[in-house]
mmCIF file of C-alpha atoms in Angstrom:
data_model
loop_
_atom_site.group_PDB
_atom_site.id
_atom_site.type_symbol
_atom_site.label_atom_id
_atom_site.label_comp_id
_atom_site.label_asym_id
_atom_site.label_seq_id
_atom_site.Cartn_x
_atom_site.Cartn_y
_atom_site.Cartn_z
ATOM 1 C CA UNK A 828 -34.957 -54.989 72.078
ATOM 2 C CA UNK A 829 -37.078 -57.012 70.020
ATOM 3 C CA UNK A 830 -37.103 -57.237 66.000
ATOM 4 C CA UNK A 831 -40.255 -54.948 65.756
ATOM 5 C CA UNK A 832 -38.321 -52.133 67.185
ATOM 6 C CA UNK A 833 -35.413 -52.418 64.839
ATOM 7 C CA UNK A 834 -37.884 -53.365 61.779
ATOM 8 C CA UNK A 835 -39.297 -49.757 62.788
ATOM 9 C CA UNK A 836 -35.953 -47.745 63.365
ATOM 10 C CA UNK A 837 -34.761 -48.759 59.726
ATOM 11 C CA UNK A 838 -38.198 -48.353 58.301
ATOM 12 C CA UNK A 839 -38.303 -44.816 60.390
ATOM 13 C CA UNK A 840 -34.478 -44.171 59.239
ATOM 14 C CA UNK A 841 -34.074 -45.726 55.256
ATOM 15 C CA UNK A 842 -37.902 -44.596 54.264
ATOM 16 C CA UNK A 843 -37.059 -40.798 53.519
ATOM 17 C CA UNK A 844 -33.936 -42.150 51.803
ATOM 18 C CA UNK A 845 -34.941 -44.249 49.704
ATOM 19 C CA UNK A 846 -38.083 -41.822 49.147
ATOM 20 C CA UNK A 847 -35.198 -38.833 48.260
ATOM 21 C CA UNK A 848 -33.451 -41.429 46.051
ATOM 22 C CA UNK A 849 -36.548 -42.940 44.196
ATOM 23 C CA UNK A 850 -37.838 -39.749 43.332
ATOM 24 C CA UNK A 851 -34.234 -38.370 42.085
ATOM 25 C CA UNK A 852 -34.336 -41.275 39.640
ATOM 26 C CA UNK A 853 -37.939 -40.508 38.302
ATOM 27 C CA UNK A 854 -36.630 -37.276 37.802
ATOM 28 C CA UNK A 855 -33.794 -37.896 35.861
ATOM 29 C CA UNK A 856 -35.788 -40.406 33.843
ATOM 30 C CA UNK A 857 -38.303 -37.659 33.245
ATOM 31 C CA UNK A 858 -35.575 -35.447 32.136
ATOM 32 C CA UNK A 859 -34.282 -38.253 29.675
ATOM 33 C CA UNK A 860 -37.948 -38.611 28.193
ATOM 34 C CA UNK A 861 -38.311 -34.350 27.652
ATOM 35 C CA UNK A 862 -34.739 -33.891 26.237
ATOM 36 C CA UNK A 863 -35.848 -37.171 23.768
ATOM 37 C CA UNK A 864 -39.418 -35.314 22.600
ATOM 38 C CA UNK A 865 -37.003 -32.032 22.152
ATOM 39 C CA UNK A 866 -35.559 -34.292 19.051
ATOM 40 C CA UNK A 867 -38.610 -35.309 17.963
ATOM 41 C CA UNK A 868 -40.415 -32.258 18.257
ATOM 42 C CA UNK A 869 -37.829 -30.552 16.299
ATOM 43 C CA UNK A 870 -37.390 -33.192 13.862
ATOM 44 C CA UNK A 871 -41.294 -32.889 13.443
ATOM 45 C CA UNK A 872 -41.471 -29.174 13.409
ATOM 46 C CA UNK A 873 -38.427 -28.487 10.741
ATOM 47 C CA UNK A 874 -39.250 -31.299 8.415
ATOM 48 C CA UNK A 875 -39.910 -29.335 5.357
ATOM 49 C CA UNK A 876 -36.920 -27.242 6.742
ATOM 50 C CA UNK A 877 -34.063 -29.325 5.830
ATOM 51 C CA UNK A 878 -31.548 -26.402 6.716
ATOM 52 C CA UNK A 879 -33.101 -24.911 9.665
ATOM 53 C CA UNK A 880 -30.634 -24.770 12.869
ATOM 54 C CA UNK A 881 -33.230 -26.530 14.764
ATOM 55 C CA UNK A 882 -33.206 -29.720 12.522
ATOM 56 C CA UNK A 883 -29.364 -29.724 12.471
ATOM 57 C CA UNK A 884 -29.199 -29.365 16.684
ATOM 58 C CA UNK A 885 -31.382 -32.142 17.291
ATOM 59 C CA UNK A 886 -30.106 -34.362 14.186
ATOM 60 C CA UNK A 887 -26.583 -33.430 16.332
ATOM 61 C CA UNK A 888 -28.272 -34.890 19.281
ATOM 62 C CA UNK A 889 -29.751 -37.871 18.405
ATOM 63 C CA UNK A 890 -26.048 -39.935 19.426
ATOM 64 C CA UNK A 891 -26.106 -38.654 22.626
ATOM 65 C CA UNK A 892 -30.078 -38.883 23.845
ATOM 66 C CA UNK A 893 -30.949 -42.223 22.052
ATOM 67 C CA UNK A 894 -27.430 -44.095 22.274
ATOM 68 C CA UNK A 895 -27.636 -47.690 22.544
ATOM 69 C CA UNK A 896 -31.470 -47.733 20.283
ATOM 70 C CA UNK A 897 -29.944 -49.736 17.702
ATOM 71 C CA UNK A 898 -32.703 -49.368 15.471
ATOM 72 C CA UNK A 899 -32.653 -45.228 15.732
ATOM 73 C CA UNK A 900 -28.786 -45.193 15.635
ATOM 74 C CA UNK A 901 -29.303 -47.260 11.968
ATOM 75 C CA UNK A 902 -32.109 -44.702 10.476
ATOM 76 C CA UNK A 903 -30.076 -41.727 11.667
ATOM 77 C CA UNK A 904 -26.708 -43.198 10.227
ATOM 78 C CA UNK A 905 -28.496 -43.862 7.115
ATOM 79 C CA UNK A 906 -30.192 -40.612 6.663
ATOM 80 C CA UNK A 907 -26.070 -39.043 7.755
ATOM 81 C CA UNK A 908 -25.178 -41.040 4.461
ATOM 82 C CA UNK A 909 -27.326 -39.069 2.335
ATOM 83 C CA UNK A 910 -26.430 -35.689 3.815
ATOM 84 C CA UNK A 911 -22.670 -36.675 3.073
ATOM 85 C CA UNK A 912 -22.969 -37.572 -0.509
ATOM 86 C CA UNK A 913 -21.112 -34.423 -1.535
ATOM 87 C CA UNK A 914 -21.202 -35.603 -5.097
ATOM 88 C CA UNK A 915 -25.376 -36.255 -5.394
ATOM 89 C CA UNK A 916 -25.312 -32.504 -3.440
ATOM 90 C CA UNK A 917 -22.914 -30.861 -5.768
ATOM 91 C CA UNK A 918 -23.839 -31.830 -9.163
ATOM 92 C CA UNK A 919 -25.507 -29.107 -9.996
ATOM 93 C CA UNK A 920 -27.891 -31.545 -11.598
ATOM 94 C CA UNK A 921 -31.965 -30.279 -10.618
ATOM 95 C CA UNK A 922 -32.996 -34.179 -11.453
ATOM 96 C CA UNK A 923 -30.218 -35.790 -8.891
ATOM 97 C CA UNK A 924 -30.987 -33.067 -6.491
ATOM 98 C CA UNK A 925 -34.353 -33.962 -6.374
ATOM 99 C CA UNK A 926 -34.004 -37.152 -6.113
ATOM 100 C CA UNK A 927 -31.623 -36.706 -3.016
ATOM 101 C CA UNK A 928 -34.111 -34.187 -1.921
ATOM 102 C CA UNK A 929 -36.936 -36.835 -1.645
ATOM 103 C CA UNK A 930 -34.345 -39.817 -0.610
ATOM 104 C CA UNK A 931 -33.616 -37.459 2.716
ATOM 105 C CA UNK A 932 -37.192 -37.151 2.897
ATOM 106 C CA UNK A 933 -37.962 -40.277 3.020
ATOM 107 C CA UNK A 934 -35.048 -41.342 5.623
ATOM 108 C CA UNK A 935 -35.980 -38.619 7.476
ATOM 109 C CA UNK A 936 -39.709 -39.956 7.590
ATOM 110 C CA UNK A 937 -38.181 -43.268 9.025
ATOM 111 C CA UNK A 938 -35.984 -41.890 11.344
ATOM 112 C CA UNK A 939 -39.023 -39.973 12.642
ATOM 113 C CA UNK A 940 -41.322 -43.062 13.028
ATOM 114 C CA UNK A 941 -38.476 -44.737 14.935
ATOM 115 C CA UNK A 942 -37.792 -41.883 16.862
ATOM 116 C CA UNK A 943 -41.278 -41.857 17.566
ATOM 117 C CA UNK A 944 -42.083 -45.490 18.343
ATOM 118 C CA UNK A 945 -39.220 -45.776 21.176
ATOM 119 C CA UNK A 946 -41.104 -42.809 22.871
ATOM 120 C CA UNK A 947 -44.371 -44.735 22.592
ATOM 121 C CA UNK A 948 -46.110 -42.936 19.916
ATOM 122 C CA UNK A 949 -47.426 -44.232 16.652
ATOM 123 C CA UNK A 950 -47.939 -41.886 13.368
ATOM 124 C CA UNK A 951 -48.534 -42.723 9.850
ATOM 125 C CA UNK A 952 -45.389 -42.635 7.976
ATOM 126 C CA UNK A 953 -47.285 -41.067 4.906
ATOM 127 C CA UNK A 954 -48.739 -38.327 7.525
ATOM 128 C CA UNK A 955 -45.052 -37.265 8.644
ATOM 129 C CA UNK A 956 -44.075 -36.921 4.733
ATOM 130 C CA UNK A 957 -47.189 -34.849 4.157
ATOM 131 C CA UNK A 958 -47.069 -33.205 7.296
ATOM 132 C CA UNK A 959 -46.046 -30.054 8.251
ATOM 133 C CA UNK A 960 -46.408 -26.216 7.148
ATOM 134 C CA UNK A 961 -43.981 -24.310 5.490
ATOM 135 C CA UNK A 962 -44.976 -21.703 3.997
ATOM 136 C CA UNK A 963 -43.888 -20.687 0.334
ATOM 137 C CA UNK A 964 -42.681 -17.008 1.186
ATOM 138 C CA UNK A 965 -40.473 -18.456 3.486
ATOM 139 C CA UNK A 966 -38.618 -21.167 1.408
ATOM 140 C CA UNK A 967 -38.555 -18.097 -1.530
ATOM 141 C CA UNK A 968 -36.676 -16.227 1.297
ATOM 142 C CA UNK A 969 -34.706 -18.734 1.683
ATOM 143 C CA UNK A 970 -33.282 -19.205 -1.513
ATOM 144 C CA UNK A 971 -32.751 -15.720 -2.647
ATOM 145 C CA UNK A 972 -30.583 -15.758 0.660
ATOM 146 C CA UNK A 973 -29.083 -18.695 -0.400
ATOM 147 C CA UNK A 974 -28.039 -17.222 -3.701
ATOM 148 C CA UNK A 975 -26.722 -13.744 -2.101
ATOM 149 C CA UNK A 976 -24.398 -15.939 -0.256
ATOM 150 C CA UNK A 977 -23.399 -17.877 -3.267
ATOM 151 C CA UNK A 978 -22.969 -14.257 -4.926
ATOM 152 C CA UNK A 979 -21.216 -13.066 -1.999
ATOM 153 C CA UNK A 980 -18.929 -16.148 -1.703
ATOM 154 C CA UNK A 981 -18.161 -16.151 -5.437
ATOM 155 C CA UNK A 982 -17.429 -12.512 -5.138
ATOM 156 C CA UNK A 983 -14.850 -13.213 -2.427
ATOM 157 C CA UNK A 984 -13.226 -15.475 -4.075
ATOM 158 C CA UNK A 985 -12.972 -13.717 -7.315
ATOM 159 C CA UNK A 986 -15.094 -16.163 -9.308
ATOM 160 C CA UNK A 987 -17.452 -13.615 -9.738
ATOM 161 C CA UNK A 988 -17.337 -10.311 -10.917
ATOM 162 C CA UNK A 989 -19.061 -6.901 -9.512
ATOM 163 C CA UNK A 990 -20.641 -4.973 -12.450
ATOM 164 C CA UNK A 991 -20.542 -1.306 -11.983
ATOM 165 C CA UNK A 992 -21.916 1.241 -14.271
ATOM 166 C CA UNK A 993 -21.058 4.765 -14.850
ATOM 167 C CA UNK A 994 -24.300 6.946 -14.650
ATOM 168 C CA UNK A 995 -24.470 10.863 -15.842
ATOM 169 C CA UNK A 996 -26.887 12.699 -13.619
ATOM 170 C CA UNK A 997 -28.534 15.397 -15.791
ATOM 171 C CA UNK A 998 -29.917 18.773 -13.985
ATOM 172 C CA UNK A 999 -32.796 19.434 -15.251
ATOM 173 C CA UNK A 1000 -34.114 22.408 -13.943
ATOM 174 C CA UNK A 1001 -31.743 25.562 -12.487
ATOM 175 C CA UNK A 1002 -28.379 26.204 -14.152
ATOM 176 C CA UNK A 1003 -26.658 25.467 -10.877
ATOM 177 C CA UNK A 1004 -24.164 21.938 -11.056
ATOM 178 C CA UNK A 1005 -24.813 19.147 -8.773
ATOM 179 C CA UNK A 1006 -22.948 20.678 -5.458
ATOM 180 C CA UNK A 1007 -25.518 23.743 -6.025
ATOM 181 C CA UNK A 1008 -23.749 26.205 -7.324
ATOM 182 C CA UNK A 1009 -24.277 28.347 -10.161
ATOM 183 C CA UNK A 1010 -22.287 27.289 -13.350
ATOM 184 C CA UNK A 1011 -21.855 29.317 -16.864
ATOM 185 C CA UNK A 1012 -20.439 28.264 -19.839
ATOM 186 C CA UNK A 1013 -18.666 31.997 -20.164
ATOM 187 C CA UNK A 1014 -17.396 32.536 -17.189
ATOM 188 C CA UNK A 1015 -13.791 32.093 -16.300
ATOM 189 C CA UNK A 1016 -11.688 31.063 -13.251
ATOM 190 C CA UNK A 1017 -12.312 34.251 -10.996
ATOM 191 C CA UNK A 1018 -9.713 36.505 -9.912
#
């Protein structure tokens, strides 16, 4: 048997093989790329949504589906800094919280731009700061929820205190009393 036959046989035998494995790995690399613009996409959608559960799942992600990018591991771990700065968060001062506010802005900004580069596309920082829609109903929703669950919490906890008033519902037409039923000053317990 000569060598064409046997070039043939393994071209006839490893071609749908390696065809099977070379478009499982395009696949998988395909995968990679989609679950990568999930992050960004949510990192970009819920950027002037700081506590949406979108923006915390794919800040949660960003270990897993970019480890080993040195450069988006750093931006994350610094913008993870800021978030854990319980004392900037909890002092209650509006001029610290704002600037915390914008610092996490900011990181976020770079994160995003990092995020963005590794996946081949280019914005302009100051576009991804002004970017966005969020409308003002929304973040007014937002924080009277936020303070019924401070209210709530406080309540719990006894902290806070429930007032109740006592209220005297007048009749004002009909001498009957409030279950309907007639009512006179003369009459007695009957018999």
């Amino acid at each position: 048997m000569s060598s064409e036959f046997w070039i043939t046989t393994v071209a006839i035998v490893l071609g749908p093989i390696l065809a099977v494995l070379i478009s499982r790995q395009l696949q998988v690399r395909d995968r990679e790329r989609e679950r990568k613009l999930y992050v960004l996409r949510s990192l970009l959608s819920t950027r002037k949504a700081q506590l949406s559960q979108d923006r915390v799942m794919a800040l949660n992600l960003i270990e897993i589906e970019f480890a080993g990018k040195k450069k988006i591991l750093e931006k994350f771990n610094d913008l993870m800094q800021t978030y854990s700065d319980r004392q900037k968060w909890e002092s209650g001062n509006a001029n610290v919280l704002n600037a915390v506010n914008e610092e996490v802005d900011r990181k976020s900004v770079l994160l995003i731009d990092e995020i963005a580069r590794d996946l081949g596309y280019k914005f302009d920082q100051i576009k991804i700061l002004s970017g966005g829609y969020y409308p003002k109903g929304l973040g007014v929703a937002e924080e009277q929820q936020q303070i019924i669950r401070e209210f709530l919490v406080g309540l719990r906890q006894g902290k806070l205190l429930l007032p109740v008033g006592v209220v005297d519902f007048v009749q004002t037409s009909g001498t009957g009393d409030s279950n309907g039923q007639e009512a006179s000053e003369n009459e007695g317990p009957s018999a």
